[in-house]
Amino acid sequence: MLGVEQSARGQRWTERLEPNRLHVATAIAQAHGLPDLLGRILAARGADLQTAERYLDPSLKTLMPDPASLQDMTRAADRMATAITSGETIGIFGDYDVDGASCVALIERFLRNHGRSGAQNCLTYIPDRLTEGYGPSPQALTGLVEEGARLVLTVDCGTAGEEAITATNEAGADVIVLDHHQAGEALPPAFAVVNPNRQDDLSGQGHLAAAGVVFLFLVATAAALRRLGAYEDQAAPDLLGLLDLVALATVCDVVPFKDANRAFIAKGLKVLRLRHNAGLRALADEARLTEAPSTYSLGFVLGPRINAGGRVGASALGARLLATEDESEAATIAARLEALNAQRKAIEAGMLDGATAMADATLAENPDAPLLFLGDTDWHKGLVGLVAGRLTDRFQRPSFVMTLDADGMATGSARSIPSVDLGLVVRDAVEDGLFVNGGGHAMAAGFSLDWNKREAAEAFLTWRLSDSVANSSASRTLGLDGALSARGATHELIDLLERAGPYGPGHPRPRFAFPAHRVTRLRSFGAGHVRCTLQAADGGRIDAVAFRIEGSPLGDMLVGAEGQQLNLAGNLRRSVWQGRERIELMIDDAAAIQDLPT
């Protein structure tokens, strides 16, 4: 598109809609009375005449799966219902990220609806990210049993928790695993393992976040309670009112925006607008959010603040914020998370400077290195994943970033690029004895290793990933949904585009080329961000912003082109500044203007 074969980010610009689907786009537009542009956008994202309505109206009625389709779900829900009706104390062990915190809050709120609150009925344990790490430990789970729990739920973790679950069984409690991480052939000896990514699960719901799995579990539990007569003298819980938490987790865990996930997000955003959740309301106020809730505000404003507790503060803060109904407690926690997030940004900036210098040195020595494998004793364990993500985005290759302990152990996180499955290769490294433990998703993984084995581990990863990284790099394209001029970026256009939302991974936000726009009023701000104004040949203008690009090829191109014309690509969003709503372009890429062949 526009003749761009090699952009600032090394990408070839292409039309997102394949030529052989043009007729599908036309048919969708005609059948649903839509503008041609919206028909093209839907067809480019896999919609056809039969499924277009699901994209335009992602409703729970049509997209939410039967909870019983997940392996072990009925068994788990029946056990939970029995625990509630018989007055058993229930323990909840949750992960420390947004997804885990949301899961814990979902269950606590559900139990509260059934008169189950307080330590005598519900015990919660969130591990410390820095001292305990990911997943359940025997000490943590048996500690819940010692406090009285007879049923323990592990949420957003537990699939790899065989040792901890065995110890819990021996201590006299049942364990239900509610998870979504990739699973090997062997499962832990839990009473039930509800995980759509276990190998024998045929539900087709592997795209769910853990909070989505927990929501289905609560739906199934409510149905089991109804069969037991629990709602004959009390109202059933308003499960739809919990979808703000499911939407938050689904967006922040970066799972595909497809099927039920799109319905959870669409409905959850409507619930968020009601501001019923005291914690989310307090956090939005602390962050000075004035615009309507959106996937952007969930993923880039609220999510990082909730995660800050687990990364550099107290791991339980996020779950406490999302579960509380006390206005004062919510305000106190929100203020603390705001402060911790500022601290997180400062620490991350220092780590990123050091890691970028290491990466530059590595690539100067070996420009074709398929991955980055970096570690330092001074790096913060809670932030290595964020730094890995920044490096992957900048250098366009998988990045493994570790912090080294005094005892010679390294704990790290890895982030990938499209079509390179990190979760699989990390699990294989564990099986081969190169990593002590590890696991994750295709795009992100966590691991630990003996630093003495680092060279062998890096060699193994290089061997396993070289071909897939090369294939991914060779096929790097930037899909575009059309070309616009600054005057065409109107509120009416954004209203039209939102009809096919929500957008996210697997259902990408429409991206447009802005051909031959002059870069003016360029200025830097924050941690390597750039703002500018783009001017078209007809005089039309649009404000634009690009995040974390200072010192990158894209940043260098923008700075070097001030006052000159470039082809730019990005997506449009509304922003509110000092009470005024405006439209701005979020720049994804740029390219020099090419003379097209005649």
Coordinates of C-alpha atoms in Angstrom, one line a residue:
M1 CA 0.0 0.0 0.0
L2 CA 1.4 3.4 -1.0
G3 CA 4.4 1.5 -2.3
V4 CA 5.7 1.1 1.2
E5 CA 8.0 -2.0 1.2
Q6 CA 10.2 -1.0 4.2
S7 CA 8.8 1.3 6.8
A8 CA 10.5 2.8 9.8
R9 CA 9.6 -0.3 11.7
G10 CA 10.8 -2.6 8.9
Q11 CA 7.3 -3.5 7.7
R12 CA 5.6 -3.8 4.4
W13 CA 2.2 -1.9 4.3
T14 CA -0.6 -3.9 2.9
E15 CA -4.4 -3.8 2.6
R16 CA -5.9 -5.7 5.5
L17 CA -8.8 -6.9 3.3
E18 CA -7.7 -9.7 1.0
P19 CA -8.9 -9.1 -2.6
N20 CA -10.8 -12.5 -2.6
R21 CA -13.0 -11.1 0.2
L22 CA -14.1 -7.9 -1.4
H23 CA -17.4 -9.5 -2.4
V24 CA -17.9 -10.6 1.2
A25 CA -17.4 -6.9 2.3
T26 CA -20.0 -5.7 -0.3
A27 CA -22.5 -8.4 0.7
I28 CA -22.2 -7.5 4.4
A29 CA -22.7 -3.8 3.7
Q30 CA -25.7 -4.4 1.5
A31 CA -27.4 -7.0 3.8
H32 CA -27.0 -4.9 7.0
G33 CA -27.4 -1.4 5.4
L34 CA -23.8 -0.4 6.3
P35 CA -21.4 2.0 4.7
D36 CA -18.9 0.2 2.5
L37 CA -16.0 1.0 4.8
L38 CA -17.7 -0.8 7.7
G39 CA -18.4 -3.8 5.5
R40 CA -14.7 -3.9 4.5
I41 CA -13.6 -3.6 8.2
L42 CA -15.8 -6.5 9.2
A43 CA -14.8 -8.7 6.3
A44 CA -11.1 -8.1 7.0
R45 CA -11.7 -9.4 10.5
G46 CA -13.2 -12.7 9.4
A47 CA -16.9 -11.8 9.4
D48 CA -19.3 -13.1 6.7
L49 CA -23.0 -12.8 6.0
Q50 CA -23.8 -15.4 8.7
T51 CA -21.6 -14.0 11.4
A52 CA -21.6 -10.2 10.8
E53 CA -24.4 -9.6 13.3
R54 CA -22.3 -11.2 16.1
Y55 CA -19.6 -8.6 15.3
L56 CA -22.0 -5.7 15.3
D57 CA -23.9 -6.9 18.4
P58 CA -21.6 -9.1 20.5
S59 CA -24.3 -10.2 23.0
L60 CA -24.0 -12.7 25.7
K61 CA -27.2 -14.4 24.5
T62 CA -25.5 -15.5 21.3
L63 CA -21.8 -15.6 22.2
M64 CA -21.6 -16.9 25.8
P65 CA -20.8 -20.7 25.9
D66 CA -22.5 -23.3 28.0
P67 CA -20.4 -23.4 31.1
A68 CA -20.9 -27.2 31.1
S69 CA -18.9 -27.5 27.9
L70 CA -15.7 -26.9 29.8
Q71 CA -14.2 -30.1 31.2
D72 CA -14.8 -30.6 35.0
M73 CA -17.1 -27.5 35.2
T74 CA -20.2 -29.3 36.4
R75 CA -18.2 -31.3 39.0
A76 CA -16.6 -28.0 40.2
A77 CA -19.8 -26.1 40.4
D78 CA -21.6 -28.8 42.3
R79 CA -18.8 -28.9 44.8
M80 CA -18.8 -25.1 45.2
A81 CA -22.6 -25.1 45.7
T82 CA -22.3 -27.8 48.4
A83 CA -19.7 -25.8 50.2
I84 CA -21.9 -22.7 50.2
T85 CA -25.0 -24.4 51.4
S86 CA -23.3 -26.4 54.1
G87 CA -21.3 -23.5 55.5
E88 CA -17.8 -24.7 54.6
T89 CA -15.0 -22.1 54.8
I90 CA -13.7 -21.5 51.3
G91 CA -10.1 -20.4 50.6
I92 CA -9.2 -18.5 47.5
F93 CA -5.6 -18.4 46.1
G94 CA -5.2 -15.9 43.4
D95 CA -2.5 -14.6 41.1
Y96 CA -1.2 -11.0 41.7
D97 CA -2.0 -9.5 38.3
V98 CA -5.2 -7.8 37.1
D99 CA -6.7 -11.1 35.9
G100 CA -6.0 -12.8 39.2
A101 CA -7.2 -9.9 41.3
S102 CA -10.4 -9.7 39.2
C103 CA -11.0 -13.5 39.7
V104 CA -10.6 -13.1 43.5
A105 CA -12.9 -10.1 43.6
L106 CA -15.5 -12.0 41.5
I107 CA -15.7 -14.9 43.9
E108 CA -15.6 -12.7 47.0
R109 CA -18.5 -10.6 45.7
F110 CA -20.4 -13.8 44.7
L111 CA -20.0 -15.2 48.2
R112 CA -21.0 -11.9 49.7
N113 CA -24.2 -12.1 47.8
H114 CA -24.8 -15.5 49.6
G115 CA -24.1 -14.1 53.1
R116 CA -20.6 -15.5 53.0
S117 CA -18.1 -12.8 54.2
G118 CA -15.6 -12.4 56.9
A119 CA -12.7 -14.7 57.8
Q120 CA -14.9 -17.4 59.1
N121 CA -16.4 -18.0 55.6
C122 CA -13.9 -16.8 53.0
L123 CA -10.1 -16.8 53.2
T124 CA -8.0 -15.1 50.5
Y125 CA -4.3 -15.5 49.8
I126 CA -2.4 -13.5 47.2
P127 CA 1.3 -14.5 47.0
D128 CA 4.1 -11.9 47.1
R129 CA 5.4 -11.5 43.6
L130 CA 9.0 -10.9 44.8
T131 CA 9.4 -13.4 47.6
E132 CA 7.0 -16.2 46.5
G133 CA 6.6 -15.9 42.8
Y134 CA 3.9 -17.2 40.6
G135 CA 1.5 -20.1 41.5
P136 CA 0.5 -21.9 44.6
S137 CA 3.0 -23.2 47.1
P138 CA 2.4 -26.0 49.6
Q139 CA 2.9 -23.6 52.5
A140 CA 0.3 -21.1 51.1
L141 CA -2.4 -23.7 50.4
T142 CA -2.0 -25.7 53.5
G143 CA -2.0 -22.4 55.5
L144 CA -5.5 -21.8 54.2
V145 CA -6.5 -25.3 55.4
E146 CA -5.0 -24.7 58.8
E147 CA -7.2 -21.5 59.0
G148 CA -10.2 -23.7 58.4
A149 CA -10.7 -23.9 54.6
R150 CA -12.2 -27.2 53.4
L151 CA -12.4 -26.1 49.8
V152 CA -9.6 -24.2 48.2
L153 CA -10.0 -22.4 44.8
T154 CA -6.8 -21.5 42.8
V155 CA -7.6 -18.8 40.3
D156 CA -5.5 -17.8 37.3
C157 CA -3.0 -20.4 38.4
G158 CA -2.8 -24.0 39.7
T159 CA -2.6 -26.0 36.5
A160 CA 1.1 -26.5 37.2
G161 CA 0.6 -26.7 41.0
E162 CA 0.9 -30.5 41.5
E163 CA 3.1 -30.3 44.6
A164 CA 1.0 -27.7 46.4
I165 CA -2.3 -29.4 45.5
T166 CA -1.1 -32.8 46.7
A167 CA -0.1 -31.2 50.0
T168 CA -3.6 -29.6 50.3
N169 CA -5.3 -33.0 49.6
E170 CA -3.2 -34.6 52.3
A171 CA -4.2 -31.7 54.7
G172 CA -7.8 -32.6 54.2
A173 CA -9.2 -30.1 51.7
D174 CA -10.5 -30.3 48.2
V175 CA -8.9 -28.1 45.5
I176 CA -10.7 -26.6 42.4
V177 CA -8.4 -25.1 39.8
L178 CA -9.8 -22.3 37.7
D179 CA -7.2 -21.4 35.2
H180 CA -6.5 -20.7 31.5
H181 CA -2.8 -21.2 31.1
Q182 CA -1.4 -23.8 28.8
A183 CA -1.4 -27.3 30.3
G184 CA 0.8 -30.4 29.7
E185 CA -0.6 -33.9 29.5
A186 CA -0.4 -34.5 33.3
L187 CA -2.8 -32.5 35.4
P188 CA -2.6 -31.8 39.2
P189 CA -4.6 -34.1 41.5
A190 CA -7.3 -31.5 42.2
F191 CA -10.9 -32.3 42.8
A192 CA -11.6 -30.4 39.5
V193 CA -9.4 -28.7 37.0
V194 CA -11.4 -26.2 34.9
N195 CA -9.1 -24.9 32.2
P196 CA -10.2 -24.6 28.6
N197 CA -6.5 -25.0 27.6
R198 CA -6.1 -28.5 29.2
Q199 CA -5.4 -30.9 26.4
D200 CA -8.6 -32.9 26.8
D201 CA -10.9 -29.9 26.9
L202 CA -13.1 -29.7 23.7
S203 CA -15.0 -26.5 24.5
G204 CA -13.1 -24.3 22.1
Q205 CA -12.8 -21.6 24.8
G206 CA -9.1 -21.4 25.1
H207 CA -9.2 -17.7 24.4
L208 CA -10.8 -16.9 27.7
A209 CA -9.0 -15.0 30.4
A210 CA -9.1 -16.6 33.8
A211 CA -11.8 -14.1 34.8
G212 CA -13.9 -15.4 32.0
V213 CA -13.5 -19.0 33.2
V214 CA -14.4 -17.8 36.8
F215 CA -17.5 -16.0 35.5
L216 CA -18.7 -19.2 33.8
F217 CA -17.9 -21.1 37.0
L218 CA -20.1 -18.7 38.9
V219 CA -22.9 -19.0 36.4
A220 CA -22.7 -22.8 36.8
T221 CA -22.5 -22.5 40.6
A222 CA -25.6 -20.3 40.6
A223 CA -27.4 -22.9 38.5
A224 CA -26.4 -25.7 41.0
L225 CA -27.5 -23.6 43.9
R226 CA -30.9 -23.0 42.2
R227 CA -31.3 -26.8 41.9
L228 CA -30.6 -27.1 45.6
G229 CA -33.3 -24.6 46.4
A230 CA -30.9 -21.9 47.6
Y231 CA -33.0 -19.1 45.9
E232 CA -36.4 -20.1 47.2
D233 CA -36.1 -17.5 50.0
Q234 CA -33.5 -15.1 48.6
A235 CA -32.7 -13.4 45.3
A236 CA -30.2 -14.9 43.0
P237 CA -27.0 -12.8 42.5
D238 CA -26.8 -10.3 39.7
L239 CA -24.1 -11.9 37.8
L240 CA -24.3 -9.4 34.9
G241 CA -23.3 -6.7 37.4
L242 CA -20.0 -8.4 37.8
L243 CA -19.0 -8.1 34.1
D244 CA -17.1 -4.9 34.7
L245 CA -14.4 -7.0 36.4
V246 CA -14.5 -9.6 33.6
A247 CA -14.1 -6.9 31.0
L248 CA -11.2 -5.4 33.0
A249 CA -9.4 -8.7 33.2
T250 CA -10.0 -9.7 29.6
V251 CA -8.6 -6.5 28.3
C252 CA -5.6 -6.4 30.6
D253 CA -4.6 -10.0 30.1
V254 CA -4.4 -9.3 26.3
V255 CA -6.4 -12.4 25.3
P256 CA -8.0 -12.5 21.9
F257 CA -11.1 -10.3 21.4
K258 CA -13.2 -13.0 20.0
D259 CA -16.6 -14.7 20.7
A260 CA -17.5 -14.6 24.4
N261 CA -14.6 -12.2 25.2
R262 CA -16.1 -9.5 22.9
A263 CA -19.5 -10.0 24.6
F264 CA -17.9 -9.8 28.1
I265 CA -16.1 -6.6 27.2
A266 CA -19.1 -4.9 25.4
K267 CA -21.4 -5.6 28.3
G268 CA -18.7 -4.9 30.9
L269 CA -18.1 -1.5 29.5
K270 CA -21.8 -0.7 30.0
V271 CA -21.6 -1.9 33.6
L272 CA -18.5 0.3 34.1
R273 CA -20.3 3.4 33.0
L274 CA -22.7 2.9 36.0
R275 CA -19.7 3.2 38.4
H276 CA -21.1 0.7 40.8
N277 CA -17.8 -0.8 41.8
A278 CA -16.3 1.3 44.6
G279 CA -12.7 0.4 43.9
L280 CA -12.9 1.0 40.1
R281 CA -14.7 4.3 40.7
A282 CA -12.0 5.5 43.2
L283 CA -9.2 4.4 40.9
A284 CA -10.8 6.2 37.9
D285 CA -11.1 9.4 40.0
E286 CA -7.5 9.1 41.2
A287 CA -6.3 8.7 37.6
R288 CA -8.5 11.7 36.6
L289 CA -10.4 9.7 34.0
T290 CA -13.1 12.0 32.6
E291 CA -14.0 10.1 29.4
A292 CA -16.4 7.2 29.1
P293 CA -14.8 3.8 29.9
S294 CA -13.1 2.2 27.0
T295 CA -10.7 -0.7 26.3
Y296 CA -8.0 2.0 26.2
S297 CA -8.7 3.2 29.7
L298 CA -8.9 -0.3 31.0
G299 CA -5.7 -1.5 29.4
F300 CA -3.5 1.6 29.7
V301 CA -4.9 3.6 32.6
L302 CA -6.6 1.4 35.2
G303 CA -4.8 -1.8 34.5
P304 CA -1.2 -0.6 35.1
R305 CA -2.3 1.0 38.4
I306 CA -3.8 -2.2 39.6
N307 CA -0.8 -4.2 38.6
A308 CA 1.5 -1.7 40.3
G309 CA 0.6 -3.2 43.7
G310 CA 1.8 -6.7 42.6
R311 CA 4.9 -5.3 40.9
V312 CA 6.4 -3.0 43.4
G313 CA 4.1 -2.9 46.5
A314 CA 1.7 -5.2 48.3
S315 CA 0.4 -8.0 46.0
A316 CA -3.1 -8.1 47.6
L317 CA -3.9 -4.4 46.9
G318 CA -5.5 -5.1 43.5
A319 CA -7.8 -7.8 44.8
R320 CA -8.8 -5.7 47.9
L321 CA -9.6 -2.7 45.7
L322 CA -11.8 -4.6 43.3
A323 CA -13.6 -6.5 46.0
T324 CA -14.3 -3.8 48.6
E325 CA -17.6 -2.0 49.0
D326 CA -16.2 0.5 51.5
E327 CA -15.8 4.0 50.0
S328 CA -13.0 5.0 52.4
E329 CA -11.0 1.8 51.9
A330 CA -11.4 2.1 48.1
A331 CA -10.1 5.7 48.2
T332 CA -7.1 4.8 50.4
I333 CA -6.1 1.8 48.2
A334 CA -6.5 3.8 45.0
A335 CA -4.3 6.6 46.3
R336 CA -1.6 4.1 47.3
L337 CA -1.8 2.3 43.9
E338 CA -1.4 5.7 42.1
A339 CA 1.8 6.4 44.1
L340 CA 3.1 2.9 43.5
N341 CA 2.5 3.3 39.8
A342 CA 4.6 6.5 39.7
Q343 CA 7.3 4.5 41.5
R344 CA 7.0 1.7 39.0
K345 CA 7.4 4.1 36.1
A346 CA 10.6 5.5 37.6
I347 CA 12.2 2.1 38.3
E348 CA 11.1 0.8 34.9
A349 CA 12.7 3.7 33.1
G350 CA 16.1 3.0 34.7
M351 CA 15.9 -0.7 33.9
L352 CA 14.9 0.0 30.3
D353 CA 17.8 2.2 29.8
G354 CA 20.2 -0.5 31.0
A355 CA 18.5 -3.3 29.1
T356 CA 18.4 -1.2 25.9
A357 CA 22.2 -0.6 26.2
M358 CA 22.7 -4.4 26.7
A359 CA 20.5 -5.2 23.7
D360 CA 22.3 -2.7 21.5
A361 CA 25.7 -4.3 22.4
T362 CA 24.3 -7.8 21.7
L363 CA 23.0 -6.8 18.3
A364 CA 26.1 -4.9 17.4
E365 CA 28.0 -8.1 17.9
N366 CA 25.4 -10.3 16.3
P367 CA 22.8 -8.4 14.3
D368 CA 21.0 -11.6 13.3
A369 CA 20.5 -12.8 16.9
P370 CA 16.9 -14.2 16.9
L371 CA 16.3 -13.3 20.5
L372 CA 17.5 -11.2 23.4
F373 CA 18.6 -13.0 26.6
L374 CA 19.5 -10.4 29.3
G375 CA 20.0 -10.3 33.0
D376 CA 21.2 -8.1 35.8
T377 CA 21.4 -8.3 39.6
D378 CA 20.0 -4.8 40.1
W379 CA 16.8 -5.3 38.1
H380 CA 13.4 -5.4 39.9
K381 CA 11.8 -8.8 39.7
G382 CA 8.3 -7.3 39.4
L383 CA 9.2 -5.3 36.3
V384 CA 11.2 -7.7 34.1
G385 CA 8.0 -8.6 32.1
L386 CA 7.3 -4.9 31.3
V387 CA 10.9 -4.4 30.2
A388 CA 10.8 -7.5 28.1
G389 CA 7.7 -6.2 26.3
R390 CA 9.4 -2.9 25.6
L391 CA 12.4 -4.6 24.2
T392 CA 10.4 -6.9 22.0
D393 CA 8.4 -4.0 20.6
R394 CA 11.6 -2.0 19.9
F395 CA 13.8 -4.7 18.5
Q396 CA 11.1 -7.0 17.0
R397 CA 12.4 -10.3 18.4
P398 CA 11.6 -12.4 21.5
S399 CA 13.1 -10.9 24.7
F400 CA 14.0 -12.8 27.8
V401 CA 14.7 -10.5 30.7
M402 CA 15.9 -11.7 34.1
T403 CA 16.9 -10.5 37.6
L404 CA 19.7 -12.4 39.3
D405 CA 19.5 -13.4 43.0
A406 CA 22.5 -13.7 45.3
D407 CA 22.2 -17.5 45.3
G408 CA 22.8 -17.7 41.6
M409 CA 19.2 -18.2 40.5
A410 CA 17.6 -16.0 37.8
T411 CA 13.9 -15.2 37.6
G412 CA 12.6 -13.7 34.4
S413 CA 9.8 -13.0 31.9
A414 CA 9.7 -13.3 28.2
R415 CA 7.7 -11.6 25.5
S416 CA 7.3 -12.7 21.9
I417 CA 6.4 -11.6 18.4
P418 CA 3.5 -13.0 16.3
S419 CA 3.8 -16.6 15.2
V420 CA 6.5 -17.4 17.8
D421 CA 5.2 -19.6 20.6
L422 CA 7.1 -18.9 23.8
G423 CA 4.9 -20.9 26.1
L424 CA 5.7 -24.1 24.3
V425 CA 9.4 -23.6 24.2
V426 CA 9.6 -22.5 27.8
R427 CA 7.8 -25.7 28.9
D428 CA 10.2 -27.7 26.7
A429 CA 13.2 -26.0 28.4
V430 CA 11.8 -27.0 31.8
E431 CA 11.4 -30.7 30.6
D432 CA 15.0 -30.6 29.4
G433 CA 16.3 -29.4 32.7
L434 CA 17.5 -26.0 31.4
F435 CA 14.8 -24.0 33.3
V436 CA 13.9 -24.8 36.9
N437 CA 10.3 -24.0 36.2
G438 CA 8.3 -21.9 33.7
G439 CA 5.2 -21.7 31.5
G440 CA 2.8 -19.2 30.0
H441 CA 1.1 -18.3 26.7
A442 CA 2.3 -18.0 23.1
M443 CA 3.1 -14.4 23.5
A444 CA 4.3 -14.3 27.2
A445 CA 6.0 -16.6 29.6
G446 CA 7.7 -16.6 33.0
F447 CA 10.6 -18.8 34.0
S448 CA 13.5 -19.4 36.4
L449 CA 16.9 -20.9 35.9
D450 CA 20.3 -21.6 37.5
W451 CA 22.4 -18.8 36.1
N452 CA 25.3 -21.3 35.6
K453 CA 23.1 -22.8 32.9
R454 CA 22.4 -19.5 31.1
E455 CA 24.7 -20.3 28.1
A456 CA 23.1 -23.7 27.6
A457 CA 19.6 -22.2 28.0
E458 CA 20.3 -19.4 25.5
A459 CA 21.7 -21.9 23.0
F460 CA 18.6 -24.1 23.4
L461 CA 16.2 -21.1 22.9
T462 CA 18.2 -19.9 19.9
W463 CA 18.1 -23.3 18.3
R464 CA 14.3 -23.7 18.9
L465 CA 13.3 -20.2 17.9
S466 CA 15.6 -19.3 15.0
D467 CA 13.4 -20.5 12.2
S468 CA 10.1 -19.2 13.6
V469 CA 11.6 -15.8 14.3
A470 CA 13.1 -15.7 10.8
N471 CA 9.8 -16.6 9.3
S472 CA 8.0 -14.0 11.4
S473 CA 10.4 -11.3 10.4
A474 CA 10.3 -12.1 6.7
S475 CA 6.6 -11.8 6.7
R476 CA 6.3 -8.6 8.7
T477 CA 3.4 -6.6 7.3
L478 CA 1.3 -3.8 8.6
G479 CA -2.3 -4.3 7.7
L480 CA -4.3 -1.1 6.8
D481 CA -8.0 -0.6 6.4
G482 CA -7.7 2.3 4.0
A483 CA -6.3 5.7 3.5
L484 CA -7.6 8.9 5.0
S485 CA -6.8 12.6 5.0
A486 CA -6.8 14.7 8.1
R487 CA -10.2 16.3 7.2
G488 CA -11.7 12.8 7.0
A489 CA -10.9 12.0 10.7
T490 CA -14.2 13.1 12.1
H491 CA -16.3 12.2 15.1
E492 CA -18.8 10.7 12.7
L493 CA -16.2 8.4 11.4
I494 CA -15.2 7.2 14.9
D495 CA -18.9 6.7 15.7
L496 CA -19.1 4.5 12.6
L497 CA -16.0 2.5 13.5
E498 CA -17.2 1.9 17.0
R499 CA -20.2 -0.1 15.6
A500 CA -17.8 -2.9 14.9
G501 CA -16.0 -2.7 18.3
P502 CA -14.8 -3.5 20.9
Y503 CA -11.3 -3.8 19.3
G504 CA -8.3 -5.5 20.6
P505 CA -6.1 -8.6 20.0
G506 CA -7.6 -10.8 17.3
H507 CA -10.1 -8.0 16.3
P508 CA -7.7 -5.1 15.7
R509 CA -8.7 -1.5 15.8
P510 CA -9.0 -0.1 12.3
R511 CA -5.7 1.3 11.1
F512 CA -5.4 3.9 8.3
A513 CA -2.7 5.3 6.2
F514 CA -2.4 9.1 6.1
P515 CA -0.5 9.7 2.8
A516 CA 1.8 12.7 2.4
H517 CA 1.1 14.6 5.6
R518 CA 3.5 17.2 6.7
V519 CA 5.0 16.7 10.3
T520 CA 4.7 20.0 12.2
R521 CA 4.9 21.2 15.9
L522 CA 6.8 18.2 17.0
R523 CA 7.7 18.0 20.7
S524 CA 8.8 15.3 23.1
F525 CA 7.1 14.5 26.4
G526 CA 7.2 11.9 29.2
A527 CA 9.2 8.8 28.9
G528 CA 10.3 9.0 25.2
H529 CA 6.9 10.0 23.8
V530 CA 6.3 12.4 20.9
R531 CA 3.4 14.7 19.9
C532 CA 3.0 16.4 16.6
T533 CA 0.5 17.9 14.2
L534 CA 0.0 16.4 10.8
Q535 CA -1.0 18.7 7.9
A536 CA -2.5 17.5 4.6
A537 CA -2.0 19.2 1.3
D538 CA -5.5 20.7 1.5
G539 CA -4.7 22.4 4.8
G540 CA -6.5 19.9 7.1
R541 CA -4.8 19.1 10.4
I542 CA -4.9 16.4 13.0
D543 CA -3.0 16.0 16.2
A544 CA -0.9 12.9 16.6
V545 CA 1.0 11.0 19.3
A546 CA 3.5 8.2 19.3
F547 CA 4.5 6.5 22.6
R548 CA 8.0 5.3 23.6
I549 CA 9.6 5.9 20.3
E550 CA 12.5 8.2 21.3
G551 CA 15.7 6.7 19.9
S552 CA 13.9 4.1 17.8
P553 CA 13.9 4.1 14.0
L554 CA 10.3 5.5 14.1
G555 CA 11.3 8.2 16.5
D556 CA 14.3 9.1 14.4
M557 CA 12.2 9.3 11.2
L558 CA 9.6 11.6 12.8
V559 CA 12.2 13.9 14.3
G560 CA 14.2 14.0 11.1
A561 CA 11.1 14.8 9.0
E562 CA 9.8 17.8 10.9
G563 CA 8.5 20.3 8.4
Q564 CA 8.5 17.6 5.7
Q565 CA 6.0 15.1 4.3
L566 CA 5.7 11.5 5.4
N567 CA 3.3 8.6 4.9
L568 CA 2.0 7.8 8.4
A569 CA -0.1 4.9 9.7
G570 CA -2.1 4.6 12.9
N571 CA -5.5 4.4 14.5
L572 CA -7.9 7.1 15.6
R573 CA -9.2 7.8 19.1
R574 CA -11.0 10.4 21.0
S575 CA -9.3 12.1 23.9
V576 CA -10.5 14.7 26.4
W577 CA -8.2 17.5 27.4
Q578 CA -9.3 20.3 29.7
G579 CA -12.9 19.4 29.1
R580 CA -12.6 19.5 25.3
E581 CA -13.0 16.4 23.2
R582 CA -10.8 16.0 20.2
I583 CA -9.6 13.3 17.8
E584 CA -6.0 12.3 17.5
L585 CA -4.0 9.8 15.6
M586 CA -2.0 7.1 17.5
I587 CA 1.0 6.6 15.2
D588 CA 2.0 3.0 14.6
D589 CA 4.5 3.5 11.8
A590 CA 5.8 5.9 9.2
A591 CA 7.5 5.7 5.8
A592 CA 9.2 7.9 3.4
I593 CA 7.1 8.9 0.4
Q594 CA 7.9 6.6 -2.6
D595 CA 7.5 7.4 -6.2
L596 CA 4.9 4.8 -7.3
P597 CA 5.6 2.9 -10.6
T598 CA 3.6 4.2 -13.5

